[in-house]
Amino acid sequence: FGSSDLMEIFTMQEDGSGSRQITNTTGQNWGPAWSPDGRFIAFASDRDGNNELYMMNADGSNQRRLTNTAVNEFFPSWSPDGRFLVYYRADASDNRDIFTLELSTGTVRQLTNHPAEDVYPSWSPDGSKIVFTSERDGIYAIYTMNTDGTGLQRLTGLTSENWYPAWSPDGSLIAFHSNRDGNYQIYTMRPDGSNQARITVNSTDDYSPSWSDDGSRIVFHSTRDGEREIYIMEANGRNQTRLTVNTIDDRWAAWQP
């Protein structure tokens, strides 16, 4: 997860114990994502000026830069076979589109090309789809597409904002946060957009869900106790438990496979 004023990356046990800082730079470090085999963490950082993609070993060693552009890249997500990262890029005019990076060759491919923002992509567990947030219909909604950018389908309505979709490990559900009921809360839905259900209920904001490897639990961050802190709950929203206690923000938690 990300923490501290300079947004460093930390790891901890699933009960919140054993917190350990694994980046230490003068820049921001964003959006950590575990590789499918749990050996590596991809993330974005502006340590060298602009935001680029980086990768490190699970213990923070061997940090290396993956992209080298004049623009900004954010929030990588791994393909299930570990060969690709999908992420979004903000160009010189701050327009945001989705790209893939093949790790073995460095080949970059653009998947979306739209004047509205396309952000926060997440790869389906079977490798066939990418889910993401887009403003292309006038408000932030959640869409899926094939991994070559074809087959666009909108999953959520256009009367509220819907963000940060994350596939369950078995591919049967997508978790996300939405302000459809006033404040941001966590919801789930089927991959076709059906059966949308709210699973957190409180008067503050809950964000950025991520699934446990067995799909039984969800980790997320919330402002319910003042600062942004990391919480865990069962996949149906029961037994919500706070994991971090800090005077600074903790956010963007991701579960190690």
Tab-separated table of C-alpha atoms in Angstrom:
chain	number	residue	atom	x	y	z
A	1	PHE	CA	0.000	0.000	0.000
A	2	GLY	CA	1.018	3.645	-0.316
A	3	SER	CA	1.696	5.780	2.738
A	4	SER	CA	3.453	8.940	4.013
A	5	ASP	CA	3.534	12.532	2.814
A	6	LEU	CA	5.850	11.525	-0.051
A	7	MET	CA	3.741	8.439	-0.806
A	8	GLU	CA	6.142	5.574	-0.248
A	9	ILE	CA	5.200	1.908	-0.654
A	10	PHE	CA	4.888	-0.405	2.345
A	11	THR	CA	3.983	-4.034	2.940
A	12	MET	CA	2.262	-5.541	5.970
A	13	GLN	CA	0.671	-8.764	7.117
A	14	GLU	CA	-3.038	-9.223	6.472
A	15	ASP	CA	-3.790	-8.419	10.127
A	16	GLY	CA	-1.999	-5.050	9.833
A	17	SER	CA	1.140	-6.129	11.687
A	18	GLY	CA	4.701	-6.112	10.411
A	19	SER	CA	4.508	-2.884	8.385
A	20	ARG	CA	7.678	-2.417	6.340
A	21	GLN	CA	8.689	0.424	4.022
A	22	ILE	CA	10.104	-0.879	0.726
A	23	THR	CA	10.623	2.360	-1.238
A	24	ASN	CA	12.570	5.381	-0.030
A	25	THR	CA	12.871	8.149	-2.598
A	26	THR	CA	12.462	11.900	-2.907
A	27	GLY	CA	9.489	11.393	-5.253
A	28	GLN	CA	6.016	9.914	-5.107
A	29	ASN	CA	5.447	6.145	-5.465
A	30	TRP	CA	1.943	5.160	-6.550
A	31	GLY	CA	-0.434	2.280	-7.189
A	32	PRO	CA	1.500	-0.887	-6.277
A	33	ALA	CA	0.394	-4.070	-8.080
A	34	TRP	CA	1.612	-7.599	-7.257
A	35	SER	CA	2.679	-9.905	-10.059
A	36	PRO	CA	0.541	-13.069	-10.390
A	37	ASP	CA	3.284	-15.198	-8.834
A	38	GLY	CA	3.770	-12.765	-5.926
A	39	ARG	CA	7.476	-12.237	-6.694
A	40	PHE	CA	7.351	-8.660	-8.008
A	41	ILE	CA	5.566	-5.352	-7.486
A	42	ALA	CA	4.905	-2.936	-10.350
A	43	PHE	CA	4.224	0.697	-9.487
A	44	ALA	CA	4.460	4.270	-10.769
A	45	SER	CA	6.939	6.835	-9.496
A	46	ASP	CA	8.086	10.359	-10.328
A	47	ARG	CA	11.500	9.845	-8.730
A	48	ASP	CA	13.221	10.675	-12.016
A	49	GLY	CA	11.047	13.667	-12.898
A	50	ASN	CA	7.820	12.526	-14.530
A	51	ASN	CA	5.704	9.527	-13.569
A	52	GLU	CA	7.065	6.311	-15.084
A	53	LEU	CA	6.445	2.615	-14.448
A	54	TYR	CA	8.877	0.708	-12.236
A	55	MET	CA	9.185	-2.818	-10.901
A	56	MET	CA	10.862	-4.247	-7.807
A	57	ASN	CA	11.212	-7.541	-6.007
A	58	ALA	CA	8.663	-8.260	-3.295
A	59	ASP	CA	11.115	-7.163	-0.596
A	60	GLY	CA	11.812	-3.825	-2.315
A	61	SER	CA	15.153	-4.818	-3.820
A	62	ASN	CA	16.204	-4.435	-7.456
A	63	GLN	CA	14.029	-1.413	-8.244
A	64	ARG	CA	14.183	-0.732	-11.970
A	65	ARG	CA	12.481	1.580	-14.433
A	66	LEU	CA	10.266	0.029	-17.119
A	67	THR	CA	9.193	3.043	-19.195
A	68	ASN	CA	11.102	6.067	-20.408
A	69	THR	CA	8.836	8.732	-21.895
A	70	ALA	CA	8.311	12.488	-21.679
A	71	VAL	CA	4.759	11.989	-20.382
A	72	ASN	CA	3.265	10.334	-17.276
A	73	GLU	CA	2.253	6.703	-16.676
A	74	PHE	CA	0.124	5.483	-13.770
A	75	PHE	CA	-1.460	2.491	-12.012
A	76	PRO	CA	-0.203	-0.702	-13.645
A	77	SER	CA	-2.141	-3.975	-13.546
A	78	TRP	CA	-0.646	-7.356	-14.504
A	79	SER	CA	-1.943	-9.763	-17.109
A	80	PRO	CA	-2.697	-13.155	-15.489
A	81	ASP	CA	0.283	-14.777	-17.234
A	82	GLY	CA	2.640	-12.058	-15.938
A	83	ARG	CA	3.805	-11.089	-19.447
A	84	PHE	CA	2.130	-7.679	-19.728
A	85	LEU	CA	1.207	-4.612	-17.733
A	86	VAL	CA	-1.844	-2.526	-18.571
A	87	TYR	CA	-1.781	1.079	-17.359
A	88	TYR	CA	-2.879	4.571	-18.285
A	89	ARG	CA	-0.775	7.361	-19.750
A	90	ALA	CA	-1.370	11.109	-19.463
A	91	ASP	CA	-0.016	12.904	-22.526
A	92	ALA	CA	1.317	16.469	-22.774
A	93	SER	CA	-2.241	17.865	-22.756
A	94	ASP	CA	-3.132	15.570	-19.795
A	95	ASN	CA	-5.428	13.409	-21.919
A	96	ARG	CA	-5.437	9.892	-20.442
A	97	ASP	CA	-5.579	6.668	-22.433
A	98	ILE	CA	-4.862	3.011	-21.740
A	99	PHE	CA	-1.744	1.188	-22.934
A	100	THR	CA	-0.080	-2.195	-22.489
A	101	LEU	CA	3.605	-2.946	-21.991
A	102	GLU	CA	5.105	-6.320	-22.883
A	103	LEU	CA	7.749	-6.847	-20.216
A	104	SER	CA	10.077	-9.127	-22.189
A	105	THR	CA	10.365	-6.825	-25.204
A	106	GLY	CA	9.387	-3.373	-23.947
A	107	THR	CA	6.727	-3.183	-26.672
A	108	VAL	CA	4.030	-0.594	-25.893
A	109	ARG	CA	0.574	-0.745	-27.464
A	110	GLN	CA	-2.160	1.878	-27.183
A	111	LEU	CA	-5.621	0.397	-26.528
A	112	THR	CA	-7.816	3.496	-26.229
A	113	ASN	CA	-7.713	6.806	-28.053
A	114	HIS	CA	-10.420	9.135	-26.832
A	115	PRO	CA	-10.505	12.825	-25.836
A	116	ALA	CA	-12.079	11.874	-22.497
A	117	GLU	CA	-10.153	10.177	-19.681
A	118	ASP	CA	-9.639	6.384	-19.675
A	119	VAL	CA	-8.041	5.343	-16.364
A	120	TYR	CA	-7.555	2.574	-13.746
A	121	PRO	CA	-7.457	-0.529	-15.962
A	122	SER	CA	-7.593	-4.030	-14.475
A	123	TRP	CA	-7.019	-7.312	-16.344
A	124	SER	CA	-9.584	-10.121	-16.057
A	125	PRO	CA	-8.338	-13.376	-14.485
A	126	ASP	CA	-8.945	-15.337	-17.701
A	127	GLY	CA	-6.898	-12.804	-19.677
A	128	SER	CA	-9.676	-11.962	-22.150
A	129	LYS	CA	-10.919	-8.572	-20.899
A	130	ILE	CA	-9.749	-5.302	-19.381
A	131	VAL	CA	-12.078	-3.300	-17.137
A	132	PHE	CA	-11.483	0.433	-16.665
A	133	THR	CA	-13.032	3.786	-15.765
A	134	SER	CA	-13.809	6.332	-18.483
A	135	GLU	CA	-15.448	9.746	-18.807
A	136	ARG	CA	-16.247	9.192	-22.499
A	137	ASP	CA	-20.011	9.403	-21.942
A	138	GLY	CA	-19.839	12.587	-19.866
A	139	ILE	CA	-19.405	11.059	-16.405
A	140	TYR	CA	-16.991	8.508	-14.936
A	141	ALA	CA	-18.413	5.058	-15.640
A	142	ILE	CA	-16.966	1.544	-15.796
A	143	TYR	CA	-16.377	-0.250	-19.098
A	144	THR	CA	-14.870	-3.485	-20.335
A	145	MET	CA	-13.036	-4.119	-23.588
A	146	ASN	CA	-11.098	-6.924	-25.211
A	147	THR	CA	-7.357	-6.889	-24.640
A	148	ASP	CA	-6.801	-5.432	-28.126
A	149	GLY	CA	-9.103	-2.480	-27.360
A	150	THR	CA	-12.147	-3.761	-29.278
A	151	GLY	CA	-15.542	-4.819	-27.915
A	152	LEU	CA	-16.228	-1.811	-25.676
A	153	GLN	CA	-19.121	-2.310	-23.230
A	154	ARG	CA	-20.364	0.095	-20.550
A	155	LEU	CA	-21.305	-1.614	-17.261
A	156	THR	CA	-22.506	1.220	-15.006
A	157	GLY	CA	-25.057	4.007	-15.472
A	158	LEU	CA	-24.502	7.680	-16.180
A	159	THR	CA	-26.126	9.265	-13.117
A	160	SER	CA	-23.165	8.869	-10.707
A	161	GLU	CA	-19.386	8.382	-10.728
A	162	ASN	CA	-17.969	4.838	-10.696
A	163	TRP	CA	-14.243	4.244	-10.198
A	164	TYR	CA	-11.368	1.825	-9.638
A	165	PRO	CA	-12.793	-1.512	-10.825
A	166	ALA	CA	-11.094	-4.713	-9.652
A	167	TRP	CA	-11.840	-8.266	-10.811
A	168	SER	CA	-12.396	-11.013	-8.271
A	169	PRO	CA	-9.865	-13.869	-8.642
A	170	ASP	CA	-12.450	-16.221	-10.164
A	171	GLY	CA	-13.686	-13.525	-12.571
A	172	SER	CA	-17.273	-13.698	-11.326
A	173	LEU	CA	-17.429	-10.197	-9.786
A	174	ILE	CA	-15.996	-6.713	-10.221
A	175	ALA	CA	-15.613	-4.520	-7.133
A	176	PHE	CA	-15.524	-0.729	-7.464
A	177	HIS	CA	-16.338	2.474	-5.606
A	178	SER	CA	-19.221	4.791	-6.491
A	179	ASN	CA	-20.985	7.887	-5.175
A	180	ARG	CA	-24.415	6.783	-6.464
A	181	ASP	CA	-25.865	6.905	-2.956
A	182	GLY	CA	-24.266	10.224	-1.964
A	183	ASN	CA	-20.770	9.463	-0.692
A	184	TYR	CA	-18.246	6.992	-2.121
A	185	GLN	CA	-18.895	3.402	-1.062
A	186	ILE	CA	-17.774	-0.043	-2.258
A	187	TYR	CA	-20.007	-2.025	-4.635
A	188	THR	CA	-19.793	-5.264	-6.595
A	189	MET	CA	-21.346	-6.358	-9.882
A	190	ARG	CA	-21.220	-9.170	-12.410
A	191	PRO	CA	-18.832	-8.743	-15.366
A	192	ASP	CA	-21.814	-7.899	-17.589
A	193	GLY	CA	-22.892	-5.086	-15.219
A	194	SER	CA	-25.786	-6.987	-13.635
A	195	ASN	CA	-26.455	-7.537	-9.918
A	196	GLN	CA	-24.878	-4.278	-8.725
A	197	ALA	CA	-24.826	-4.352	-4.925
A	198	ARG	CA	-23.552	-2.001	-2.234
A	199	ILE	CA	-21.348	-3.714	0.355
A	200	THR	CA	-20.177	-0.823	2.586
A	201	VAL	CA	-22.555	1.568	4.341
A	202	ASN	CA	-21.226	4.546	6.289
A	203	SER	CA	-21.395	8.342	6.215
A	204	THR	CA	-17.841	8.927	4.962
A	205	ASP	CA	-15.967	7.608	1.912
A	206	ASP	CA	-14.612	4.145	1.031
A	207	TYR	CA	-12.299	3.671	-1.959
A	208	SER	CA	-10.154	1.381	-4.100
A	209	PRO	CA	-11.125	-2.244	-3.386
A	210	SER	CA	-8.689	-5.115	-3.937
A	211	TRP	CA	-9.507	-8.835	-3.562
A	212	SER	CA	-7.728	-11.484	-1.529
A	213	ASP	CA	-6.256	-14.326	-3.574
A	214	ASP	CA	-9.096	-16.689	-2.638
A	215	GLY	CA	-11.792	-14.066	-3.257
A	216	SER	CA	-13.165	-14.263	0.281
A	217	ARG	CA	-12.084	-10.779	1.434
A	218	ILE	CA	-11.610	-7.248	0.130
A	219	VAL	CA	-9.089	-4.665	1.291
A	220	PHE	CA	-9.844	-0.959	0.736
A	221	HIS	CA	-9.117	2.475	2.171
A	222	SER	CA	-11.569	4.724	3.978
A	223	THR	CA	-11.845	8.150	5.620
A	224	ARG	CA	-14.311	6.911	8.255
A	225	ASP	CA	-11.868	7.513	11.128
A	226	GLY	CA	-10.439	10.813	9.858
A	227	GLU	CA	-7.317	10.010	7.860
A	228	ARG	CA	-7.324	7.635	4.907
A	229	GLU	CA	-6.617	4.241	6.462
A	230	ILE	CA	-6.583	0.625	5.220
A	231	TYR	CA	-9.465	-1.688	6.120
A	232	ILE	CA	-10.366	-5.278	5.410
A	233	MET	CA	-13.765	-6.978	5.141
A	234	GLU	CA	-15.411	-10.148	3.937
A	235	ALA	CA	-16.443	-10.079	0.272
A	236	ASN	CA	-20.080	-9.496	1.277
A	237	GLY	CA	-19.120	-6.430	3.369
A	238	ARG	CA	-19.269	-8.060	6.798
A	239	ASN	CA	-16.665	-7.809	9.571
A	240	GLN	CA	-15.019	-4.561	8.485
A	241	THR	CA	-11.747	-4.135	10.374
A	242	ARG	CA	-9.210	-1.304	10.412
A	243	LEU	CA	-5.620	-2.396	9.691
A	244	THR	CA	-3.583	0.835	9.785
A	245	VAL	CA	-3.498	3.635	12.365
A	246	ASN	CA	-1.553	6.678	11.206
A	247	THR	CA	-1.726	10.471	11.162
A	248	ILE	CA	-0.977	10.401	7.416
A	249	ASP	CA	-2.779	8.801	4.496
A	250	ASP	CA	-2.614	5.070	3.722
A	251	ARG	CA	-4.225	4.063	0.436
A	252	TRP	CA	-4.198	1.819	-2.678
A	253	ALA	CA	-3.766	-1.476	-0.883
A	254	ALA	CA	-3.136	-4.589	-3.003
A	255	TRP	CA	-3.160	-8.214	-1.849
A	256	GLN	CA	-0.173	-10.466	-2.497
A	257	PRO	CA	-1.123	-13.675	-4.365
